[in-house]
Coordinates of N, CA and C in Angstrom, one line a residue:
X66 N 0.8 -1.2 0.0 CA 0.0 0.0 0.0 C 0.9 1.2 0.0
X67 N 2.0 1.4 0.7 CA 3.1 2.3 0.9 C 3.3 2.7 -0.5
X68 N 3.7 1.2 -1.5 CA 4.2 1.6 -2.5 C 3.1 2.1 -3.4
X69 N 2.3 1.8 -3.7 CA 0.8 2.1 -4.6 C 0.9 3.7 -3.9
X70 N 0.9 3.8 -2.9 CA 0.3 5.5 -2.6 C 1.5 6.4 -3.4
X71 N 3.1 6.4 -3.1 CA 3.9 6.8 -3.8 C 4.2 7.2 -5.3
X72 N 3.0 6.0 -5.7 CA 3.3 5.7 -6.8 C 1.9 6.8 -7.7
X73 N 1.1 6.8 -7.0 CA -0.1 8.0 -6.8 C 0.6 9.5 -7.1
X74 N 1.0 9.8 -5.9 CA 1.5 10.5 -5.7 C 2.6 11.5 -6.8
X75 N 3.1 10.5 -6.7 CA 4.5 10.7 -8.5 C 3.7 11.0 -9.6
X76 N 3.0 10.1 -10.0 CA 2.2 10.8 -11.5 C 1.3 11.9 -11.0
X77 N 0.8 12.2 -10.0 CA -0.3 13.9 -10.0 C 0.7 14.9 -9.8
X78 N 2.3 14.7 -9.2 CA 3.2 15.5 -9.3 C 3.5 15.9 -10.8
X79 N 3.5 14.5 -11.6 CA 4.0 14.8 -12.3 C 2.8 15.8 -14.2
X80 N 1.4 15.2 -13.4 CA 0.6 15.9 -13.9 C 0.6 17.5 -13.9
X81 N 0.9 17.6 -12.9 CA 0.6 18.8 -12.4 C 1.9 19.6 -13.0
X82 N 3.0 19.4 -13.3 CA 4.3 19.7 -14.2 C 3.9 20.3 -15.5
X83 N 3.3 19.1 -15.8 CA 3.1 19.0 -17.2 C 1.9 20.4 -17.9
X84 N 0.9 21.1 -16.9 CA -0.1 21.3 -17.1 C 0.6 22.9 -16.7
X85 N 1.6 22.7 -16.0 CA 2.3 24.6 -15.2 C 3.4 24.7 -17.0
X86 N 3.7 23.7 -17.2 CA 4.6 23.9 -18.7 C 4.1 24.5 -19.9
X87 N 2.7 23.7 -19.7 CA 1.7 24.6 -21.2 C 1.5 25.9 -21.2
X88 N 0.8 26.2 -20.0 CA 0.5 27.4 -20.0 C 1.5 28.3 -19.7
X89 N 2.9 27.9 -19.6 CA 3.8 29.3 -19.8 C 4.2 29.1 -21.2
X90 N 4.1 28.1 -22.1 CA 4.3 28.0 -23.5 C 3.3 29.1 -23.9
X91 N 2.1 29.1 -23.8 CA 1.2 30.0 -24.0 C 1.0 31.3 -23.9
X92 N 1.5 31.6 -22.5 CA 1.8 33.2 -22.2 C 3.5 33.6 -23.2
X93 N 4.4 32.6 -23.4 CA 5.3 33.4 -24.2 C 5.1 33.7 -25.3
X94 N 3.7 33.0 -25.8 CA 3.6 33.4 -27.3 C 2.8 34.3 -27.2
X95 N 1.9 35.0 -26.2 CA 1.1 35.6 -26.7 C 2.2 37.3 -26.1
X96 N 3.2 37.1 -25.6 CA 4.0 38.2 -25.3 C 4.8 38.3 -26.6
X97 N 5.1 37.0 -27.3 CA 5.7 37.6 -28.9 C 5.0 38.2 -29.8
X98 N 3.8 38.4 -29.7 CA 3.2 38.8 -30.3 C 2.7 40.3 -30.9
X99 N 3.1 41.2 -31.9 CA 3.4 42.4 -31.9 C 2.0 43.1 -31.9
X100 N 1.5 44.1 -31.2 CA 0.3 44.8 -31.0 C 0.2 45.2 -31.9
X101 N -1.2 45.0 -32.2 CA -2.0 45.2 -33.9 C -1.7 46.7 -33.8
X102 N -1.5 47.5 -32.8 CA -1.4 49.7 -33.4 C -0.4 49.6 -33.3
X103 N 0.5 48.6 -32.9 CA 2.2 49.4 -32.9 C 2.5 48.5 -34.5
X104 N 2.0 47.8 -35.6 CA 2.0 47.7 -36.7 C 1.3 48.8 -37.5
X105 N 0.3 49.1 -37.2 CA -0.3 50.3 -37.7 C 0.3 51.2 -37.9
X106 N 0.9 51.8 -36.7 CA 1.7 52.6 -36.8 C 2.8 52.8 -37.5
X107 N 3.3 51.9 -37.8 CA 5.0 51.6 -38.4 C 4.6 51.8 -40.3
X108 N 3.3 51.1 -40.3 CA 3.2 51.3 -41.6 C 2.6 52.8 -42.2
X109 N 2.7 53.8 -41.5 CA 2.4 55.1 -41.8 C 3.2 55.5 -41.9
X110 N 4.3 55.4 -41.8 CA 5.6 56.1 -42.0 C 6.3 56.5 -43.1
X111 N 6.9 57.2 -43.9 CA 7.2 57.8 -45.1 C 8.5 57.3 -45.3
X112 N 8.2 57.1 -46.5 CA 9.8 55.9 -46.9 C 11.3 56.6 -46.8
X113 N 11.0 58.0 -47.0 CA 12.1 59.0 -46.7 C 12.5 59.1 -45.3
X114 N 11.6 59.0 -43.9 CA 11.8 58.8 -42.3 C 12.8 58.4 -41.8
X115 N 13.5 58.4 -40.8 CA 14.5 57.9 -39.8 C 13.6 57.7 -38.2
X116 N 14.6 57.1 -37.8 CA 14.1 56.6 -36.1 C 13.1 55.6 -35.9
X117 N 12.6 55.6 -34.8 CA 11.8 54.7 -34.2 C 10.4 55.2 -34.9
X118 N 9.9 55.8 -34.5 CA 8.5 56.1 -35.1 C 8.6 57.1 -36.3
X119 N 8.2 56.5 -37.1 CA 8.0 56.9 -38.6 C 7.0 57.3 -38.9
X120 N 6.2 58.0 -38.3 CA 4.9 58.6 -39.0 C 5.2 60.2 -39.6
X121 N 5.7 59.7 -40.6 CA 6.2 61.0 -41.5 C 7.0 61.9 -40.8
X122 N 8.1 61.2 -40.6 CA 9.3 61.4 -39.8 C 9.4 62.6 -38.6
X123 N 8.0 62.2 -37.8 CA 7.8 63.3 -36.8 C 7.5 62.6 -35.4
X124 N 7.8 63.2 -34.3 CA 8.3 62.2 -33.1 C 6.8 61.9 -32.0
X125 N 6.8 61.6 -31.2 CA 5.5 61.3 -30.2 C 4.4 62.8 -30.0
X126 N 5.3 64.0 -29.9 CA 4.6 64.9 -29.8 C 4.1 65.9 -31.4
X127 N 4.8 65.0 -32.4 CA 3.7 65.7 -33.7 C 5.1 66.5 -34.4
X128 N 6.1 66.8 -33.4 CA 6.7 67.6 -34.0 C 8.0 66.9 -35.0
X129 N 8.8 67.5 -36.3 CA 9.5 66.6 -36.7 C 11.1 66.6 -36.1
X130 N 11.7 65.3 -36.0 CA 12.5 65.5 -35.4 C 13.9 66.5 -36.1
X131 N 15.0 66.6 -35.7 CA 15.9 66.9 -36.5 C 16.6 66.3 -37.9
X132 N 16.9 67.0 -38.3 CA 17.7 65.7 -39.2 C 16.8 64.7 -40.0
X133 N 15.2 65.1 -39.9 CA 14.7 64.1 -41.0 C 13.5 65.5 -41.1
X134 N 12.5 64.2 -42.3 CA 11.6 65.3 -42.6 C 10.5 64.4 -43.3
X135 N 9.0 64.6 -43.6 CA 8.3 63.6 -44.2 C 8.5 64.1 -45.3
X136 N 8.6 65.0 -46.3 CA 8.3 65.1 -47.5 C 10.1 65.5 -48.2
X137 N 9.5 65.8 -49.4 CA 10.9 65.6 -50.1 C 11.8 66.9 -50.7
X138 N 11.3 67.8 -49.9 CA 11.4 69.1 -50.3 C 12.9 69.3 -49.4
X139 N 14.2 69.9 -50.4 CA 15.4 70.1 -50.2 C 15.3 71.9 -49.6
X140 N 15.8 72.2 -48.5 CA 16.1 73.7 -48.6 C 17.3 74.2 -49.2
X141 N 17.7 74.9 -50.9 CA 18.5 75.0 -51.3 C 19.8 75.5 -50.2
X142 N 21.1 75.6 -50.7 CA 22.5 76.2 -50.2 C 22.7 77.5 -49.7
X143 N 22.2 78.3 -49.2 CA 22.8 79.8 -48.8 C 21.2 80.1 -49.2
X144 N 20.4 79.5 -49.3 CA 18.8 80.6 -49.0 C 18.4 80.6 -48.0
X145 N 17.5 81.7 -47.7 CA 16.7 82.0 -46.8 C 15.5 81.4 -46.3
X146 N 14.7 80.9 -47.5 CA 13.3 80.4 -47.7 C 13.0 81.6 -47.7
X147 N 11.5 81.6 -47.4 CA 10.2 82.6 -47.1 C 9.9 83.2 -48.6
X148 N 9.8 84.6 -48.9 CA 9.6 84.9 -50.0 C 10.3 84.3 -51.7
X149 N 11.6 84.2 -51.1 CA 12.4 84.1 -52.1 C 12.6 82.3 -52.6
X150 N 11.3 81.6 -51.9 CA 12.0 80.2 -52.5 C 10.5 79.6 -53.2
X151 N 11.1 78.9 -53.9 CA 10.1 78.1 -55.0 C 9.3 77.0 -53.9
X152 N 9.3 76.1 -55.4 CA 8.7 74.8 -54.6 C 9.3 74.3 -53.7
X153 N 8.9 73.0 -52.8 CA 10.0 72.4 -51.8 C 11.1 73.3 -51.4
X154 N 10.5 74.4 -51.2 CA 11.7 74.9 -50.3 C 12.8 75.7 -51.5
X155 N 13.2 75.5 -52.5 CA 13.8 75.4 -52.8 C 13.9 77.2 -53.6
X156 N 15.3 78.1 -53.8 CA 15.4 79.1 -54.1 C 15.0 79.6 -55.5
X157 N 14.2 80.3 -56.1 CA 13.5 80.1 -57.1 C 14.6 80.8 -58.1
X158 N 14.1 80.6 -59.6 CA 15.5 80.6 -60.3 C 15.6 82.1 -60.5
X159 N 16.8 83.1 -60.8 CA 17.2 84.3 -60.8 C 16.6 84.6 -62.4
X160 N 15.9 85.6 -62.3 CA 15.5 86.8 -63.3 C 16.7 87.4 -63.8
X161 N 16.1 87.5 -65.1 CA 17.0 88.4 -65.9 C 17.2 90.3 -65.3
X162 N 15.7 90.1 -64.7 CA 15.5 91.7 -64.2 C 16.0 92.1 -63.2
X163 N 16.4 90.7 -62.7 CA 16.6 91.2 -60.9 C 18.3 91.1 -60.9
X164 N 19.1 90.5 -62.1 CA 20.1 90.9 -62.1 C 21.1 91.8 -62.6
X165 N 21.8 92.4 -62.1 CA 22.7 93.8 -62.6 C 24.2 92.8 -63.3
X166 N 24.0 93.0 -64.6 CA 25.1 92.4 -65.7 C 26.0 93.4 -66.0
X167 N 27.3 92.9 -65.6 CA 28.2 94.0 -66.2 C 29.4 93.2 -67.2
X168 N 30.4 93.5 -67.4 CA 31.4 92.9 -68.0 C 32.6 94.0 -68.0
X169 N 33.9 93.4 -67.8 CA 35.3 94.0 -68.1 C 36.1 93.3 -68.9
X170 N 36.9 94.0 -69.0 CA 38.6 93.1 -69.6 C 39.3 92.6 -68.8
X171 N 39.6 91.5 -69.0 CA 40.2 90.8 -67.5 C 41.1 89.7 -68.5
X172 N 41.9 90.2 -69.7 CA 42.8 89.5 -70.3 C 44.3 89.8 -69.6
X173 N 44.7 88.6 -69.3 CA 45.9 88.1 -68.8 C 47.7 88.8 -69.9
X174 N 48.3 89.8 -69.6 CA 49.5 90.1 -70.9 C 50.0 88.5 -70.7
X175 N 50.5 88.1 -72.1 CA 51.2 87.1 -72.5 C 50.3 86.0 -72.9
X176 N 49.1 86.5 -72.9 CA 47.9 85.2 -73.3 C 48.0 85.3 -74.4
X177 N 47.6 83.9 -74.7 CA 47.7 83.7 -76.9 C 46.0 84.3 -76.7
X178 N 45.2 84.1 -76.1 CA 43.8 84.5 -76.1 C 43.0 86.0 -75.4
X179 N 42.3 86.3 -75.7 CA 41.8 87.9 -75.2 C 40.4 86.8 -73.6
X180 N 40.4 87.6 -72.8 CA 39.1 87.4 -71.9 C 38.5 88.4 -71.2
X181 N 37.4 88.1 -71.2 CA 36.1 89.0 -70.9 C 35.2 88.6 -69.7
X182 N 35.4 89.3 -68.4 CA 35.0 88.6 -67.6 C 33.5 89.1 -67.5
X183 N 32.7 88.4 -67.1 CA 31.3 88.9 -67.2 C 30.1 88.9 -65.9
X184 N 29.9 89.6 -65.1 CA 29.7 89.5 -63.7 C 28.1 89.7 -63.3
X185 N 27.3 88.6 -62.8 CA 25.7 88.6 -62.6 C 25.5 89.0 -61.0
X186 N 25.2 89.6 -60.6 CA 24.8 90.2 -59.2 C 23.4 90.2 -59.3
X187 N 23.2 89.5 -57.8 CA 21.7 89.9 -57.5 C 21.2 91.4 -57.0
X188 N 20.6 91.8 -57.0 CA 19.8 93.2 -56.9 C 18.5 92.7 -56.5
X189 N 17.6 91.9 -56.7 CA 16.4 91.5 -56.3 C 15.4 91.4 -55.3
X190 N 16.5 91.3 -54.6 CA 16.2 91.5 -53.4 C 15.6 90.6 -52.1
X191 N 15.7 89.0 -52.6 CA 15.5 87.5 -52.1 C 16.5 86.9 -52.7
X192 N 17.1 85.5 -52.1 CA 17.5 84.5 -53.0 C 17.4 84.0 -53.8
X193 N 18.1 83.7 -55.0 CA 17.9 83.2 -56.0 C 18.7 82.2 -56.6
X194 N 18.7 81.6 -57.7 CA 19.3 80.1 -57.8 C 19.7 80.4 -59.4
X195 N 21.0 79.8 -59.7 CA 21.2 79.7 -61.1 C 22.0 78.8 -61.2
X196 N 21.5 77.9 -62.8 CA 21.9 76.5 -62.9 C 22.2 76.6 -64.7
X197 N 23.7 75.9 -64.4 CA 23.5 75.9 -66.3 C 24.6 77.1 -66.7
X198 N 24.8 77.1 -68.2 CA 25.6 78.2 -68.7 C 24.7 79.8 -69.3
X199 N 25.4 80.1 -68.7 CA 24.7 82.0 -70.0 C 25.2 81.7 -71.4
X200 N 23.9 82.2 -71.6 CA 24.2 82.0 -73.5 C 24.8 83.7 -73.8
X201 N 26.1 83.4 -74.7 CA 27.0 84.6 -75.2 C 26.9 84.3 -76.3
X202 N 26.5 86.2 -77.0 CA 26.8 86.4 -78.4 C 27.8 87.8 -78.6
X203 N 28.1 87.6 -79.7 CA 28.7 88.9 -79.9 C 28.6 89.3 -81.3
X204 N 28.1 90.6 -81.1 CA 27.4 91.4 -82.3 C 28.6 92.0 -82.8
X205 N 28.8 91.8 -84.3 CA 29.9 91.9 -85.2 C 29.5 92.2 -86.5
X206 N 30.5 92.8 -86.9 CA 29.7 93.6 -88.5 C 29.6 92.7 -89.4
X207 N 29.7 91.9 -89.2 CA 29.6 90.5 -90.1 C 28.2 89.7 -89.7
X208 N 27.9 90.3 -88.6 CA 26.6 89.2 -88.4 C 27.0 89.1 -86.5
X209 N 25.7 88.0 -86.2 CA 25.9 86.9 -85.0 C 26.8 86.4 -84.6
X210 N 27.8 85.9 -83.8 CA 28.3 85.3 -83.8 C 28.1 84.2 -82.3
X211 N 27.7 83.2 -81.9 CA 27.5 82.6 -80.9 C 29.0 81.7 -80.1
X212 N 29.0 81.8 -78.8 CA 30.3 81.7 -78.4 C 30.1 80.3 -78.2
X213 N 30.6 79.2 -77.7 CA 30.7 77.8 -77.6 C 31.0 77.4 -76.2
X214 N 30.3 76.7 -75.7 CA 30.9 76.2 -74.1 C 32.2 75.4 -74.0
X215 N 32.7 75.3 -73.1 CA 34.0 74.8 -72.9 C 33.8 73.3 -72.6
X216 N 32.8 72.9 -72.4 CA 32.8 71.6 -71.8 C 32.7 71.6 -70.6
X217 N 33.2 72.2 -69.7 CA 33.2 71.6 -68.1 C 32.1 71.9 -67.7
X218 N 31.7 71.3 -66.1 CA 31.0 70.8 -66.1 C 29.8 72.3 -64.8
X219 N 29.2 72.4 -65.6 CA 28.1 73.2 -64.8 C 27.2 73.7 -63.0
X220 N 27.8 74.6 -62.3 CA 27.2 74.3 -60.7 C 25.8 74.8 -61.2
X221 N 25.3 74.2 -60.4 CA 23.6 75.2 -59.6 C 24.8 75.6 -58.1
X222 N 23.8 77.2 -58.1 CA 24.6 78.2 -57.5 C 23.4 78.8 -56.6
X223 N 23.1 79.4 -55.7 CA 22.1 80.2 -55.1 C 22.6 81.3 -54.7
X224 N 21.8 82.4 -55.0 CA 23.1 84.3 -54.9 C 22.3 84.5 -53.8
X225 N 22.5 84.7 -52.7 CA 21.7 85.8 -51.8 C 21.7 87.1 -52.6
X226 N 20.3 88.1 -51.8 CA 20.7 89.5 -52.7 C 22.1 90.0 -52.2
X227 N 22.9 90.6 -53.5 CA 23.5 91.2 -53.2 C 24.9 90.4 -53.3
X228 N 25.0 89.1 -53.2 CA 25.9 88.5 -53.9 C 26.0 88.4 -55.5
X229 N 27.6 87.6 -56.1 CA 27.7 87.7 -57.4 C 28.3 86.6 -57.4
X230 N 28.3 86.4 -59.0 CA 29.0 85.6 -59.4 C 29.5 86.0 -60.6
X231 N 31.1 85.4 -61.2 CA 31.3 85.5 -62.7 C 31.4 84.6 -63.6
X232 N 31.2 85.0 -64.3 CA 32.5 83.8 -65.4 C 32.7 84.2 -66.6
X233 N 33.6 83.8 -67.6 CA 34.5 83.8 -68.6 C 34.3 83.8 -69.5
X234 N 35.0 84.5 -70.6 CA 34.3 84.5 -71.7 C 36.2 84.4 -72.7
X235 N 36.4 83.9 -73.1 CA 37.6 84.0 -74.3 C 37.6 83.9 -75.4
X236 N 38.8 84.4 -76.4 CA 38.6 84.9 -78.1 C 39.6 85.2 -78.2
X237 N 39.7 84.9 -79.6 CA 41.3 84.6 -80.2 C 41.6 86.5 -80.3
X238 N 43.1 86.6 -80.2 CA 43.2 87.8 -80.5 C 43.5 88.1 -81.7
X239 N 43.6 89.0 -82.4 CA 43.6 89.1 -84.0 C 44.7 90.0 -83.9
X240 N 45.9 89.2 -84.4 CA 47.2 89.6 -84.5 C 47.8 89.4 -86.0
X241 N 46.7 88.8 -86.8 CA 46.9 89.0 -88.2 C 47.8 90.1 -88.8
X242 N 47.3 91.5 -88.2 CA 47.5 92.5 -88.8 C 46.5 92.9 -89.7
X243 N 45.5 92.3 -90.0 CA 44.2 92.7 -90.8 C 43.0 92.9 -89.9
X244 N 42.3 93.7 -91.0 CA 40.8 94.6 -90.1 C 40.4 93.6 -89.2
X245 N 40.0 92.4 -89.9 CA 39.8 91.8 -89.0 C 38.3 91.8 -88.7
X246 N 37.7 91.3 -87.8 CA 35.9 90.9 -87.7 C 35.8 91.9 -86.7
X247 N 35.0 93.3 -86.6 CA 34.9 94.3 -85.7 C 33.9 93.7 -84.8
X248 N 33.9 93.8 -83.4 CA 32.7 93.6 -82.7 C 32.0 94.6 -82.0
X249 N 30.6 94.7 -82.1 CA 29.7 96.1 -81.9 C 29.1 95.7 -80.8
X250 N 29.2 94.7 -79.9 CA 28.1 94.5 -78.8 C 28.1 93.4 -78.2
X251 N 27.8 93.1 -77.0 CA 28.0 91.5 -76.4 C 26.6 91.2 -75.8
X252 N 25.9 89.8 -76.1 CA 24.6 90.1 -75.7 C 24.4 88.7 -74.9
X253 N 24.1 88.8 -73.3 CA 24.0 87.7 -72.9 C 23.1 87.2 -71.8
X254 N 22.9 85.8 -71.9 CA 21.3 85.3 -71.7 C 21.7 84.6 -70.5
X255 N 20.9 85.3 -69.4 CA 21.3 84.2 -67.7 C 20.6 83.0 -68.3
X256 N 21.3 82.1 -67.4 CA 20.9 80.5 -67.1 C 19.4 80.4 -67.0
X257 N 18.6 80.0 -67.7 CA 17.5 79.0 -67.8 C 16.7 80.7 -68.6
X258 N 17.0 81.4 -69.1 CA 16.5 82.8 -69.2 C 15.9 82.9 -70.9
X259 N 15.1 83.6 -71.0 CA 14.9 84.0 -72.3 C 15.6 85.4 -72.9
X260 N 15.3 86.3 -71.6 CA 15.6 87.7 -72.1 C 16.8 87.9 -71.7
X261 N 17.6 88.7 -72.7 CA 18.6 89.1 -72.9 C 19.2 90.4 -72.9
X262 N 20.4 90.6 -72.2 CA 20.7 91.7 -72.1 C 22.0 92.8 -72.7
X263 N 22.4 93.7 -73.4 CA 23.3 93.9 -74.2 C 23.8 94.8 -73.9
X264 N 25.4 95.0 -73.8 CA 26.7 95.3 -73.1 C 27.3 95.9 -74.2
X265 N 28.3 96.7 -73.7 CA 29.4 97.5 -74.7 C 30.2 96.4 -74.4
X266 N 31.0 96.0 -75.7 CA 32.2 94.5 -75.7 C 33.2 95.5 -75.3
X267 N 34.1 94.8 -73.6 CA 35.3 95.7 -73.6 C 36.7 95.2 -73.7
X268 N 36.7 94.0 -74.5 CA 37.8 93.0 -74.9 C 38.3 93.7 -76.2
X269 N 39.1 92.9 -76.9 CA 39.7 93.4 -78.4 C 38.6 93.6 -79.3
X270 N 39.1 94.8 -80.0 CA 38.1 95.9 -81.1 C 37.8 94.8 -81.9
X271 N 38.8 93.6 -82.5 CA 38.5 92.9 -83.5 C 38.6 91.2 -83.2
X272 N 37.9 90.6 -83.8 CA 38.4 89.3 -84.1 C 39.2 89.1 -85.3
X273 N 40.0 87.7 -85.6 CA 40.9 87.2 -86.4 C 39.7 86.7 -87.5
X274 N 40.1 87.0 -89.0 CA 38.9 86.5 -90.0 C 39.7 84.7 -90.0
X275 N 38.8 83.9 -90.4 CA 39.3 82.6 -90.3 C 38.6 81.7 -91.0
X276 N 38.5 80.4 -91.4 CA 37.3 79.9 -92.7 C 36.9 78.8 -91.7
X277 N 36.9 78.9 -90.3 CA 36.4 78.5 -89.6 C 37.1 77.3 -88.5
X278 N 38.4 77.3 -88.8 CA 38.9 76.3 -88.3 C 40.3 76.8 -86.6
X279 N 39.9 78.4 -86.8 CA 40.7 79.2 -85.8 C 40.3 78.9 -84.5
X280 N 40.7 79.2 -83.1 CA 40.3 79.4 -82.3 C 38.7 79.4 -82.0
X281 N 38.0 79.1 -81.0 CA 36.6 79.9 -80.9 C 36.7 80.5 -80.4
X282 N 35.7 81.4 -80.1 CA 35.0 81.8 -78.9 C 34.4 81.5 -78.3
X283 N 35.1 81.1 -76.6 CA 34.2 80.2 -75.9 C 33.6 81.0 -74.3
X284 N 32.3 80.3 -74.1 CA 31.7 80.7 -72.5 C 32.0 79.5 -71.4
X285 N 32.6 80.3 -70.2 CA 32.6 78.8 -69.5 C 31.6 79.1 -68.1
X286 N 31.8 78.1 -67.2 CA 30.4 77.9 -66.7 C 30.3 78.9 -65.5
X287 N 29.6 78.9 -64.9 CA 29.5 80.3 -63.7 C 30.6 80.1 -62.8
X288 N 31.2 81.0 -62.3 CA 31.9 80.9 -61.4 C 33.6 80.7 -62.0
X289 N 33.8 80.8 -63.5 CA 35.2 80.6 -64.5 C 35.2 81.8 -64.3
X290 N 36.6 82.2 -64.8 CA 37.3 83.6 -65.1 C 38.9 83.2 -65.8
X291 N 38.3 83.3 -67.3 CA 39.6 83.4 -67.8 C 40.2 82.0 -68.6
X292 N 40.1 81.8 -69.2 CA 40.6 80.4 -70.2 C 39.5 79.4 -69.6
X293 N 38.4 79.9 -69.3 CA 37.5 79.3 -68.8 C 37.3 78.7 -67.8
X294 N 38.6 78.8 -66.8 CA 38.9 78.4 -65.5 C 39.0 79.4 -64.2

């Protein structure tokens, strides 16, 4: 009887094991289990976001944190925003109107080439952005003549008012000794611009006549001065 009761005893011990085992299997799964709003939440988040909560990269109290942002809007380089910027933030592009164009002689003695430095200042009175080359002509008794880019490679620039920028303009010098191609006027077109604006040329009186295979006349990109560098 001793042993029979023992023996009782052992399997409801060991029942009773078996039945404390399940139910903590049970509670660990229902603790892995991710809360249906903290999924909700994660998938509102904007693919551009950083950190823990991503709901358009703004923190528990609404506001956005540093260093991120929900939407895609860049604040350009040296702007201000407010009046003077475009879409997304961004510095809207400089007017022909709002810039004061001037040009000098800014040829180097001992250059095989003449240069013409040519100088865009804001006046506008907001920030502004300029991307791309200015289109140069030069009025010659002969006609049109359009100047050629140099190849390198083009900044987007943003002027605050009242900043400038330059760049370069070069042409063969006419050491022929003949008349030569006279030029009456330089006429040139800001970056992304239609209207144009026209200058007294203050480089050499003449160009070299040539059947096309001489030197050009080249523009280089904002911010050049001089062999287009």
């Amino acid at each position: 009887m001793r042993v029979h009761k023992l023996t009782i005893a052992a399997m409801a011990l060991a029942a009773g094991l078996s039945l404390t085992a399940c139910q903590n299997d049970d509670d660990g799964t229902d603790r892995g289990a991710a809360p249906p709003a903290a999924s909700a939440a994660s998938s509102t988040g904007g693919s551009g976001s950083t950190g823990s909560d991503q709901q358009g990269g703004r923190d528990a109290d609404g506001k956005s944190p540093a260093g991120t942002g929900g939407g895609d809007g860049t604040t350009a380089t040296g702007g201000s925003g407010g009046s003077g910027s475009g879409e997304n933030g961004k510095a809207a592009k400089c007017r022909t109107d709002e810039l004061e164009i001037t040009a000098i002689d800014a040829t180097v003695g001992g250059d095989d080439r003449g240069t013409v430095a040519v100088d865009l200042k804001n006046g506008g009175g907001r920030d502004c952005s300029l991307a791309g080359h200015a289109g140069v002509d030069l009025k010659t008794d002969s006609g049109t003549l359009s100047a050629e880019r140099t190849g390198e490679p083009a900044p987007s620039v943003v002027l605050k008012d009242g900043e400038r920028i330059t760049f370069g303009i070069t042409y063969p010098i006419n050491d022929s000794g003949g008349s030569g191609v006279r030029i009456t006027g330089l006429v040139v077109t800001p970056p992304d611009e239609t209207k144009s604006v026209t200058l007294d040329w203050p480089g050499g009186a003449t160009l070299p006549v040539t059947d096309g295979s001489g030197t050009p006349v080249q523009v280089g990109p904002l911010g050049s001065a001089g062999q287009g560098g």
